[in-house]
Short mmCIF file of C-alpha atoms and ligand atoms in Angstrom, two decimals:
data_model
loop_
_atom_site.label_atom_id
_atom_site.label_comp_id
_atom_site.label_asym_id
_atom_site.label_seq_id
_atom_site.Cartn_x
_atom_site.Cartn_y
_atom_site.Cartn_z
CA MET D 1 0.14 -0.26 -0.22
CA ALA D 2 1.14 3.59 -0.99
CA VAL D 3 2.51 5.68 1.97
CA ILE D 4 1.71 9.36 1.43
CA GLU D 5 4.68 11.39 1.88
CA ASN D 6 4.78 14.27 4.06
CA GLN D 7 1.81 13.01 5.86
CA ARG D 8 2.23 12.99 9.62
CA GLY D 9 -1.11 10.40 9.81
CA PHE D 10 -2.91 7.75 8.29
CA THR D 11 -3.06 7.11 5.17
CA SER D 12 -6.58 6.80 4.65
CA ASN D 13 -10.28 7.03 6.13
CA LEU D 14 -10.79 3.38 6.47
CA GLY D 15 -7.44 3.50 8.09
CA ALA D 16 -8.31 6.29 10.19
CA ILE D 17 -11.55 4.29 11.59
CA LEU D 18 -9.90 1.10 12.00
CA ALA D 19 -6.87 2.00 14.39
CA ALA D 20 -9.21 4.72 16.07
CA ALA D 21 -12.00 1.64 16.35
CA GLY D 22 -8.89 -0.57 17.66
CA GLY D 23 -8.38 2.17 20.22
CA ALA D 24 -11.63 2.62 21.71
CA VAL D 25 -12.40 -1.78 21.28
CA GLY D 26 -10.87 -3.40 23.84
CA LEU D 27 -11.07 -4.87 27.41
CA GLY D 28 -13.62 -2.45 28.18
CA ASN D 29 -15.61 -3.83 25.52
CA ILE D 30 -14.97 -8.10 26.23
CA TRP D 31 -14.07 -7.67 29.74
CA ARG D 32 -15.65 -4.83 31.50
CA PHE D 33 -18.80 -4.05 29.96
CA PRO D 34 -20.21 -7.53 30.87
CA TYR D 35 -19.19 -7.39 34.47
CA MET D 36 -20.56 -3.72 34.91
CA LEU D 37 -23.84 -5.18 32.81
CA GLY D 38 -23.92 -8.17 34.94
CA GLN D 39 -23.29 -6.03 38.13
CA ASN D 40 -25.74 -3.40 37.00
CA GLY D 41 -29.02 -5.17 36.60
CA GLY D 42 -28.78 -6.28 32.65
CA GLY D 43 -30.76 -4.65 29.91
CA ALA D 44 -31.81 -1.25 31.95
CA PHE D 45 -27.86 -0.59 31.90
CA LEU D 46 -27.20 -1.46 28.24
CA LEU D 47 -30.56 1.28 27.51
CA VAL D 48 -28.38 3.68 29.55
CA TYR D 49 -25.11 2.79 28.05
CA VAL D 50 -26.68 3.43 24.58
CA PHE D 51 -28.00 6.38 25.03
CA PHE D 52 -25.16 7.67 26.53
CA VAL D 53 -22.98 6.73 23.66
CA LEU D 54 -25.31 8.44 20.92
CA LEU D 55 -26.03 11.58 22.88
CA ILE D 56 -22.80 12.30 24.57
CA GLY D 57 -20.48 9.80 23.41
CA VAL D 58 -20.18 10.57 19.77
CA PRO D 59 -20.35 14.39 19.59
CA LEU D 60 -17.59 14.14 22.46
CA MET D 61 -15.25 11.77 20.12
CA MET D 62 -15.98 14.31 17.38
CA THR D 63 -14.71 17.62 19.92
CA GLU D 64 -11.90 15.15 20.15
CA PHE D 65 -11.09 14.67 17.02
CA ILE D 66 -11.82 18.35 15.71
CA ILE D 67 -8.96 19.22 18.96
CA GLY D 68 -6.48 17.24 17.48
CA ARG D 69 -6.98 17.61 13.80
CA ARG D 70 -7.19 21.74 13.94
CA ALA D 71 -4.01 21.51 16.33
CA GLN D 72 -2.22 19.14 14.36
CA SER D 73 -0.72 18.05 17.51
CA ASN D 74 -0.91 15.46 20.61
CA VAL D 75 -2.63 16.47 23.71
CA VAL D 76 -0.80 18.70 25.32
CA GLY D 77 0.83 20.57 22.21
CA ALA D 78 -3.27 20.44 21.38
CA TYR D 79 -4.65 22.73 24.37
CA ARG D 80 -1.80 24.68 24.55
CA LYS D 81 -2.39 25.62 20.76
CA LEU D 82 -6.05 26.19 20.91
CA GLY D 83 -6.15 27.42 24.50
CA GLY D 84 -3.98 30.38 25.00
CA ASN D 85 -2.24 30.95 27.99
CA ASN D 86 -5.25 30.62 29.88
CA GLY D 87 -4.75 27.73 31.37
CA TRP D 88 -6.60 25.01 29.57
CA ILE D 89 -2.70 23.12 28.71
CA LEU D 90 -3.85 21.55 32.16
CA LEU D 91 -6.58 19.82 29.90
CA GLY D 92 -3.57 17.90 28.39
CA VAL D 93 -1.63 17.12 31.54
CA PHE D 94 -5.03 15.50 32.88
CA GLY D 95 -5.15 13.43 29.43
CA ILE D 96 -1.28 12.55 29.84
CA LEU D 97 -1.97 11.66 33.92
CA GLY D 98 -5.06 9.64 32.58
CA ALA D 99 -3.29 7.64 30.10
CA PHE D 100 -0.65 6.47 32.57
CA LEU D 101 -2.99 5.51 34.75
CA ILE D 102 -5.13 3.63 32.85
CA TYR D 103 -2.18 2.13 30.93
CA ALA D 104 -1.22 0.63 34.39
CA PHE D 105 -3.97 -1.07 35.39
CA TYR D 106 -5.32 -2.08 31.89
CA SER D 107 -1.90 -3.76 30.88
CA VAL D 108 -2.64 -5.85 33.89
CA VAL D 109 -5.70 -7.70 32.73
CA ALA D 110 -4.28 -7.72 29.27
CA GLY D 111 -1.17 -10.06 30.69
CA TRP D 112 -3.62 -12.15 31.87
CA THR D 113 -5.02 -12.63 28.31
CA LEU D 114 -1.45 -14.18 27.54
CA ASN D 115 -1.69 -16.49 30.10
CA TYR D 116 -5.02 -17.36 29.43
CA ILE D 117 -3.93 -17.89 25.56
CA VAL D 118 -0.74 -20.11 26.69
CA LEU D 119 -3.01 -22.12 29.11
CA SER D 120 -6.04 -22.45 27.04
CA CYS D 121 -3.15 -23.92 23.86
CA LYS D 122 -1.68 -26.02 26.57
CA GLY D 123 -5.19 -27.72 27.13
CA GLY D 124 -4.37 -26.46 31.30
CA LEU D 125 -7.88 -25.69 32.06
CA ALA D 126 -9.43 -28.69 30.29
CA GLY D 127 -11.45 -31.29 32.68
CA LYS D 128 -10.82 -29.18 35.87
CA ASP D 129 -13.99 -28.69 37.85
CA PRO D 130 -15.11 -24.84 38.95
CA ALA D 131 -13.62 -25.18 42.02
CA ALA D 132 -10.16 -26.03 40.22
CA VAL D 133 -10.76 -23.37 37.52
CA ALA D 134 -11.02 -20.43 40.18
CA GLU D 135 -8.14 -21.67 41.75
CA THR D 136 -5.94 -21.66 38.88
CA PHE D 137 -7.50 -17.76 38.41
CA SER D 138 -6.42 -17.02 41.31
CA SER D 139 -3.07 -18.54 41.96
CA PHE D 140 -2.03 -16.93 38.84
CA THR D 141 -3.40 -13.21 39.58
CA GLN D 142 -1.87 -13.53 42.72
CA GLY D 143 1.79 -14.70 42.36
CA SER D 144 4.39 -12.23 41.76
CA PHE D 145 6.00 -13.73 38.58
CA TRP D 146 3.96 -14.39 35.79
CA PRO D 147 1.34 -11.48 36.00
CA VAL D 148 4.32 -9.46 35.91
CA PHE D 149 6.02 -11.14 33.05
CA TYR D 150 3.20 -11.23 30.92
CA GLN D 151 2.15 -7.57 31.94
CA PHE D 152 5.82 -7.02 30.57
CA ILE D 153 5.45 -8.32 27.46
CA PHE D 154 2.60 -6.67 26.62
CA LEU D 155 3.94 -3.55 27.33
CA LEU D 156 6.78 -4.77 25.08
CA LEU D 157 4.83 -5.77 22.20
CA THR D 158 2.75 -2.36 22.57
CA GLY D 159 5.80 -0.57 22.43
CA LEU D 160 7.26 -2.28 19.34
CA VAL D 161 4.09 -1.36 17.42
CA ILE D 162 4.74 2.12 18.76
CA THR D 163 8.19 2.14 17.22
CA MET D 164 7.40 1.63 13.95
CA GLY D 165 5.60 4.52 13.70
CA VAL D 166 1.53 5.85 12.94
CA GLN D 167 1.41 4.53 9.49
CA LYS D 168 3.35 1.35 9.42
CA GLY D 169 2.72 0.54 12.91
CA ILE D 170 -0.77 1.82 14.35
CA GLU D 171 -2.58 1.74 11.14
CA LYS D 172 -1.09 -1.20 9.37
CA VAL D 173 -1.20 -3.25 12.81
CA SER D 174 -5.33 -2.21 13.16
CA LYS D 175 -6.15 -3.03 9.34
CA VAL D 176 -4.55 -6.55 9.75
CA LEU D 177 -6.25 -7.19 13.40
CA MET D 178 -9.70 -5.55 13.38
CA PRO D 179 -11.32 -8.07 10.70
CA VAL D 180 -9.63 -10.58 12.36
CA LEU D 181 -11.51 -9.36 16.16
CA PHE D 182 -14.93 -8.97 14.17
CA THR D 183 -14.45 -12.61 12.55
CA LEU D 184 -13.55 -14.23 15.84
CA LEU D 185 -16.19 -12.46 17.66
CA LEU D 186 -19.08 -13.67 15.16
CA PHE D 187 -17.66 -16.86 15.07
CA MET D 188 -18.23 -17.21 19.38
CA CYS D 189 -21.40 -15.32 18.90
CA VAL D 190 -22.56 -18.49 16.54
CA ARG D 191 -21.55 -21.19 18.87
CA SER D 192 -23.07 -19.34 21.84
CA LEU D 193 -26.13 -18.88 20.46
CA THR D 194 -26.81 -22.43 19.77
CA LEU D 195 -26.01 -23.54 23.22
CA GLU D 196 -29.62 -25.18 24.96
CA GLY D 197 -30.40 -22.57 27.54
CA ALA D 198 -29.15 -19.57 25.19
CA GLY D 199 -32.67 -17.76 25.63
CA GLU D 200 -32.50 -16.70 29.63
CA GLY D 201 -29.31 -15.15 28.66
CA LEU D 202 -30.10 -13.44 25.85
CA ARG D 203 -33.11 -12.07 28.21
CA PHE D 204 -31.03 -10.90 30.63
CA LEU D 205 -28.89 -9.11 27.93
CA LEU D 206 -31.93 -7.31 26.46
CA LYS D 207 -34.67 -7.17 28.73
CA PRO D 208 -34.71 -3.91 30.81
CA ASP D 209 -35.31 -3.83 34.28
CA PHE D 210 -35.60 -0.31 35.40
CA SER D 211 -36.20 -1.05 38.75
CA LYS D 212 -31.96 -1.36 39.14
CA LEU D 213 -31.40 2.20 37.95
CA ASN D 214 -29.94 4.35 40.67
CA ALA D 215 -27.29 7.36 40.57
CA THR D 216 -24.21 4.64 40.64
CA CYS D 217 -25.43 2.77 38.43
CA LEU D 218 -25.90 6.07 35.82
CA LEU D 219 -22.21 7.33 36.57
CA SER D 220 -21.35 3.32 35.71
CA ALA D 221 -22.84 3.59 32.56
CA LEU D 222 -21.53 6.93 32.15
CA GLY D 223 -18.26 5.94 33.12
CA GLN D 224 -18.61 2.93 30.70
CA SER D 225 -19.01 4.60 27.64
CA PHE D 226 -16.15 7.13 28.49
CA PHE D 227 -14.06 4.27 29.24
CA SER D 228 -15.03 2.22 26.09
CA LEU D 229 -15.11 5.12 23.64
CA SER D 230 -11.70 6.11 24.94
CA ILE D 231 -12.82 9.92 25.58
CA GLY D 232 -11.93 12.33 27.94
CA MET D 233 -8.06 11.46 27.99
CA GLY D 234 -6.64 12.57 24.87
CA ALA D 235 -6.71 9.33 22.92
CA MET D 236 -9.00 10.51 20.24
CA VAL D 237 -7.07 14.18 20.36
CA THR D 238 -3.99 12.31 19.57
CA TYR D 239 -5.55 10.29 16.93
CA GLY D 240 -7.80 13.47 15.76
CA SER D 241 -4.21 15.05 15.13
CA TYR D 242 -3.57 11.84 12.31
CA ILE D 243 -7.12 11.79 10.77
CA ARG D 244 -6.51 13.40 6.68
CA LYS D 245 -8.04 17.10 6.21
CA GLN D 246 -10.58 16.15 3.88
CA ASP D 247 -12.74 13.11 5.82
CA LYS D 248 -15.59 13.79 7.42
CA LEU D 249 -15.34 13.77 11.43
CA PHE D 250 -18.96 13.16 11.77
CA SER D 251 -19.11 9.88 9.90
CA THR D 252 -16.00 8.64 11.35
CA SER D 253 -17.20 9.16 14.86
CA LEU D 254 -20.36 7.47 13.85
CA TRP D 255 -18.62 4.48 12.53
CA ILE D 256 -15.93 4.41 14.94
CA ALA D 257 -19.16 4.56 18.22
CA GLY D 258 -20.93 1.92 16.24
CA CYS D 259 -18.33 -0.61 15.52
CA ASP D 260 -17.64 -0.15 19.92
CA SER D 261 -21.14 -0.64 20.93
CA LEU D 262 -21.48 -3.46 18.25
CA VAL D 263 -18.78 -4.95 19.61
CA ALA D 264 -19.94 -4.74 23.30
CA LEU D 265 -23.15 -5.97 22.15
CA LEU D 266 -21.72 -9.13 20.74
CA ALA D 267 -19.29 -9.63 23.62
CA GLY D 268 -22.48 -9.67 26.00
CA VAL D 269 -24.19 -11.45 22.84
CA VAL D 270 -21.26 -14.59 23.41
CA ILE D 271 -21.14 -13.86 27.73
CA PHE D 272 -24.64 -14.59 28.65
CA PRO D 273 -25.98 -17.06 26.69
CA ALA D 274 -22.91 -19.02 27.88
CA VAL D 275 -23.30 -17.80 31.78
CA PHE D 276 -27.08 -18.78 31.74
CA ALA D 277 -26.74 -21.67 29.85
CA PHE D 278 -24.77 -23.49 32.41
CA GLY D 279 -25.95 -21.96 35.41
CA MET D 280 -23.03 -19.68 36.40
CA ASP D 281 -23.38 -15.99 38.26
CA PRO D 282 -23.60 -12.99 35.72
CA ALA D 283 -22.63 -10.82 38.46
CA SER D 284 -19.62 -12.32 39.63
CA GLY D 285 -17.28 -9.01 38.38
CA PRO D 286 -13.94 -8.41 37.24
CA GLU D 287 -13.04 -12.11 36.76
CA LEU D 288 -16.25 -12.87 34.86
CA VAL D 289 -14.57 -13.80 31.76
CA TYR D 290 -11.47 -15.49 33.07
CA ILE D 291 -13.15 -17.69 35.66
CA VAL D 292 -16.96 -18.33 34.73
CA LEU D 293 -15.88 -18.48 30.62
CA SER D 294 -13.51 -20.77 31.24
CA ASN D 295 -16.10 -23.15 32.96
CA VAL D 296 -18.80 -22.94 30.49
CA PHE D 297 -16.06 -23.79 27.76
CA ASN D 298 -14.72 -26.71 30.12
CA SER D 299 -18.56 -27.50 29.93
CA MET D 300 -18.40 -27.26 25.69
CA PRO D 301 -18.25 -29.44 23.20
CA ALA D 302 -14.77 -28.57 21.72
CA GLY D 303 -13.98 -26.38 24.26
CA GLY D 304 -10.75 -26.54 24.53
CA LEU D 305 -10.87 -24.53 20.90
CA PHE D 306 -13.38 -22.00 21.98
CA ALA D 307 -11.07 -20.71 24.55
CA ILE D 308 -8.49 -20.49 22.22
CA VAL D 309 -10.13 -18.47 20.34
CA PHE D 310 -12.05 -16.49 22.99
CA PHE D 311 -8.87 -15.41 24.35
CA VAL D 312 -6.88 -14.36 21.02
CA LEU D 313 -9.75 -12.38 20.28
CA LEU D 314 -9.69 -11.01 23.91
CA GLY D 315 -5.62 -10.59 23.83
CA ILE D 316 -5.93 -8.70 19.82
CA ALA D 317 -8.76 -6.20 21.36
CA ALA D 318 -6.59 -5.36 24.24
CA LEU D 319 -2.83 -4.88 22.12
CA THR D 320 -4.92 -2.35 19.62
CA SER D 321 -5.81 -0.48 22.62
CA THR D 322 -2.93 -0.47 24.49
CA ILE D 323 -1.42 0.46 21.34
CA SER D 324 -3.41 4.12 21.35
CA LEU D 325 -2.71 4.72 25.26
CA LEU D 326 0.77 4.35 24.36
CA GLU D 327 0.68 6.71 21.32
CA ILE D 328 -0.85 9.67 23.64
CA LEU D 329 2.14 9.20 25.92
CA VAL D 330 4.89 8.98 22.57
CA ALA D 331 3.32 11.76 20.57
CA PHE D 332 3.50 14.17 24.08
CA ALA D 333 7.09 12.92 24.79
CA VAL D 334 7.99 13.23 20.62
CA GLU D 335 6.47 16.47 20.04
CA GLU D 336 6.77 18.68 23.60
CA LEU D 337 10.01 17.00 24.21
CA HIS D 338 11.46 16.10 21.55
CA TRP D 339 12.44 12.70 21.64
CA LYS D 340 13.17 9.87 19.31
CA ARG D 341 10.15 8.03 18.86
CA ARG D 342 11.86 4.64 19.50
CA THR D 343 13.36 6.43 23.23
CA ALA D 344 9.95 7.93 24.12
CA SER D 345 8.31 4.24 23.52
CA LEU D 346 11.14 2.88 25.80
CA VAL D 347 10.76 5.50 28.59
CA CYS D 348 7.37 5.49 28.59
CA SER D 349 6.50 1.63 28.24
CA LEU D 350 9.37 2.03 31.59
CA LEU D 351 7.58 4.24 33.66
CA VAL D 352 4.07 2.67 32.92
CA PHE D 353 5.78 -1.26 34.02
CA ILE D 354 6.80 0.42 37.14
CA ILE D 355 3.67 1.86 38.42
CA GLY D 356 1.89 -0.98 36.86
CA VAL D 357 3.78 -3.58 38.66
CA PHE D 358 1.83 -2.13 41.85
CA CYS D 359 -1.76 -2.39 40.00
CA THR D 360 -0.50 -6.22 39.09
CA LEU D 361 0.56 -7.03 42.34
CA SER D 362 -2.73 -5.35 44.28
CA PHE D 363 -4.05 -9.25 43.21
CA GLY D 364 -1.05 -10.56 45.36
CA VAL D 365 1.08 -9.33 47.74
CA LEU D 366 0.26 -5.99 47.84
CA LYS D 367 -4.01 -7.44 48.18
CA ASP D 368 -4.73 -5.83 51.74
CA PHE D 369 -2.90 -2.56 51.00
CA LYS D 370 -6.16 -0.25 50.34
CA ILE D 371 -6.78 3.12 49.65
CA ALA D 372 -10.26 4.30 50.56
CA ASP D 373 -11.12 0.61 50.94
CA ARG D 374 -9.78 -0.59 47.42
CA THR D 375 -6.69 -1.80 46.10
CA ILE D 376 -4.58 -0.22 44.34
CA PHE D 377 -6.15 -1.37 40.84
CA ASP D 378 -9.44 -0.88 41.75
CA LEU D 379 -8.26 2.57 42.89
CA PHE D 380 -7.11 3.10 39.56
CA ASP D 381 -9.69 1.81 37.10
CA LEU D 382 -12.47 4.12 39.58
CA ILE D 383 -10.43 7.14 39.39
CA THR D 384 -9.80 7.13 35.69
CA ALA D 385 -13.16 5.71 34.61
CA SER D 386 -15.45 7.50 37.34
CA TYR D 387 -13.68 10.43 37.52
CA LEU D 388 -10.67 11.35 35.66
CA MET D 389 -12.85 10.72 32.05
CA PRO D 390 -16.28 12.33 32.93
CA ILE D 391 -14.20 15.46 34.94
CA GLY D 392 -11.86 15.57 31.86
CA ALA D 393 -14.70 15.92 28.94
CA LEU D 394 -16.57 18.24 31.24
CA LEU D 395 -13.88 20.96 31.31
CA MET D 396 -13.40 19.98 27.39
CA THR D 397 -17.16 20.96 26.81
CA ILE D 398 -16.94 24.24 28.63
CA PHE D 399 -13.40 25.08 26.38
CA PHE D 400 -14.45 24.07 23.51
CA GLY D 401 -18.40 25.12 24.14
CA TRP D 402 -17.71 28.60 25.80
CA PHE D 403 -14.43 29.54 25.12
CA TYR D 404 -13.14 28.56 21.56
CA PRO D 405 -14.58 30.41 18.89
CA LYS D 406 -17.93 28.89 16.55
CA ALA D 407 -16.67 29.86 13.34
CA GLU D 408 -13.28 27.95 14.36
CA VAL D 409 -15.27 24.43 15.23
CA TYR D 410 -17.69 25.32 12.37
CA ASP D 411 -14.25 25.28 9.97
CA GLU D 412 -12.48 22.48 11.25
CA LEU D 413 -15.86 20.38 10.87
CA SER D 414 -16.71 21.49 7.17
CA ASN D 415 -13.16 21.15 6.15
CA GLY D 416 -12.61 24.43 5.38
CA GLY D 417 -15.70 25.34 4.43
CA THR D 418 -15.80 22.51 1.64
CA TYR D 419 -19.01 20.86 2.57
CA LYS D 420 -21.83 21.32 4.75
CA PRO D 421 -21.90 19.15 7.96
CA ARG D 422 -24.79 17.44 9.17
CA ALA D 423 -26.86 18.87 12.21
CA PHE D 424 -24.07 21.37 12.94
CA GLY D 425 -26.70 22.87 15.25
CA LEU D 426 -27.63 20.04 17.43
CA TYR D 427 -24.15 19.45 17.80
CA TYR D 428 -23.16 22.67 19.12
CA PHE D 429 -25.95 22.28 21.36
CA ILE D 430 -25.10 19.52 22.86
CA LEU D 431 -21.82 20.56 23.11
CA ARG D 432 -22.42 23.70 24.93
CA TYR D 433 -25.05 23.36 27.10
CA LEU D 434 -26.63 19.09 27.05
CA ALA D 435 -22.98 17.46 27.30
CA PRO D 436 -22.27 19.66 30.35
CA LEU D 437 -25.26 19.82 32.13
CA ALA D 438 -25.71 15.45 32.25
CA LEU D 439 -21.91 15.34 33.23
CA ALA D 440 -21.91 17.94 35.56
CA VAL D 441 -24.96 16.10 37.32
CA ILE D 442 -23.78 12.41 37.21
CA ILE D 443 -20.73 13.61 38.60
CA ILE D 444 -22.00 15.46 41.35
CA SER D 445 -24.71 12.46 42.44
CA GLY D 446 -21.83 10.00 41.83
CA LEU D 447 -20.25 11.92 44.13
CA VAL D 448 -23.00 12.28 46.77
CA GLY D 449 -24.11 8.92 46.10
N1 LIG G 1 -11.56 1.85 25.24
C1 LIG G 1 -10.52 1.28 25.66
C2 LIG G 1 -11.31 -0.18 26.22
O1 LIG G 1 -12.52 -0.40 25.60
C3 LIG G 1 -9.96 1.49 26.38
C4 LIG G 1 -9.01 3.04 26.45
C5 LIG G 1 -9.50 4.11 27.14
C6 LIG G 1 -7.99 2.81 25.49
C7 LIG G 1 -8.95 4.85 27.22
C8 LIG G 1 -7.63 4.40 25.14
C9 LIG G 1 -7.81 5.12 26.00
O2 LIG G 1 -10.89 -0.72 26.37
#
């Protein structure tokens, strides 16, 4: 494929969509979404989630793209360029901090997928009863060597892709892995839906029970939509700076959010019918896909094969997301600190590893070390998804809706006035009033409740 010279970013609109969808689709969709849904009452959560994605997620993703593409810069540079000397640069710093924290705990779970790929290839789960499967999970995650080792390998893999650059690394890898991911996911869906008793799981996923909805639930759904779409901490600002000037940002955002929600929904379709068909607990929390699904695979014909497929799928989803996380940091280091890409990638990965090890060990030797009743891992997850990302997004809407000139927003969205963007009035209304209001209400009620 021809690589366009002198262009800093993606070579095509498809490349941009696949790379950003790769960043969005991740453990958030296949690991986090199902257990959040399981713990928050099923269908009602799904409905609220989809509502947030459409109403706030798509407009805010588009906003991040506009900011990044307008500034042609990493997240800190973008707020410096567009915000002037008014302190908005802090929003960029916020983004870098968020990326660090997320990458630190995200790489723990990403590392687990490598262990489970190896384990399922060796047939190490086959024939184990549920107690033994749970024991395998806890003795692995509570260990000190292997989880750290796999976390390291994952950081290394990600670092290698990032070192290869935006076009030859991020875009190329996403173009191969995203279609593979979709194929594997559809394969798993067919398996799950043809299980006897699949209907109950589908009902759990799709039938809303509104009695389960409360403020915490809304905050979780909002946090999940931000986490899943990678909004509120600069990932999409960074990728936005790589989108070609002639690409339409609204349809690009819609495609990415569509892919992301579809994958979350399909992951639910894979997981819940299987969980119900085999009598497992849908509300079992973060270990849902590791322990519960391992049991499910064990009780299925040819389950060993499906286990391999599933964990490879999870690993691919995680990798395209860790790539986007590291790129936020590396783009910053390259553009602001003038480091070489390779050095930036190495140093950032090492720093994340140093913090990330504490997250890994919070399942083992550090499990009793708690702050505000939470382990380090849980704390990082909570701080980023429930606070940093929504608050980051709130500040972004205030900056972009109230302080940045409307004409410039229109100019960027319309690609310099070359076409008329759809529903600009509605977008601007959401940016200025609806999104900040909804965000403020939900953040405050989450804090109070
Ligand atoms: N969106 C990713 C996921 O769903 C996680 C992520 C968040 C990646 C923020 C980058 C930035 O797994």
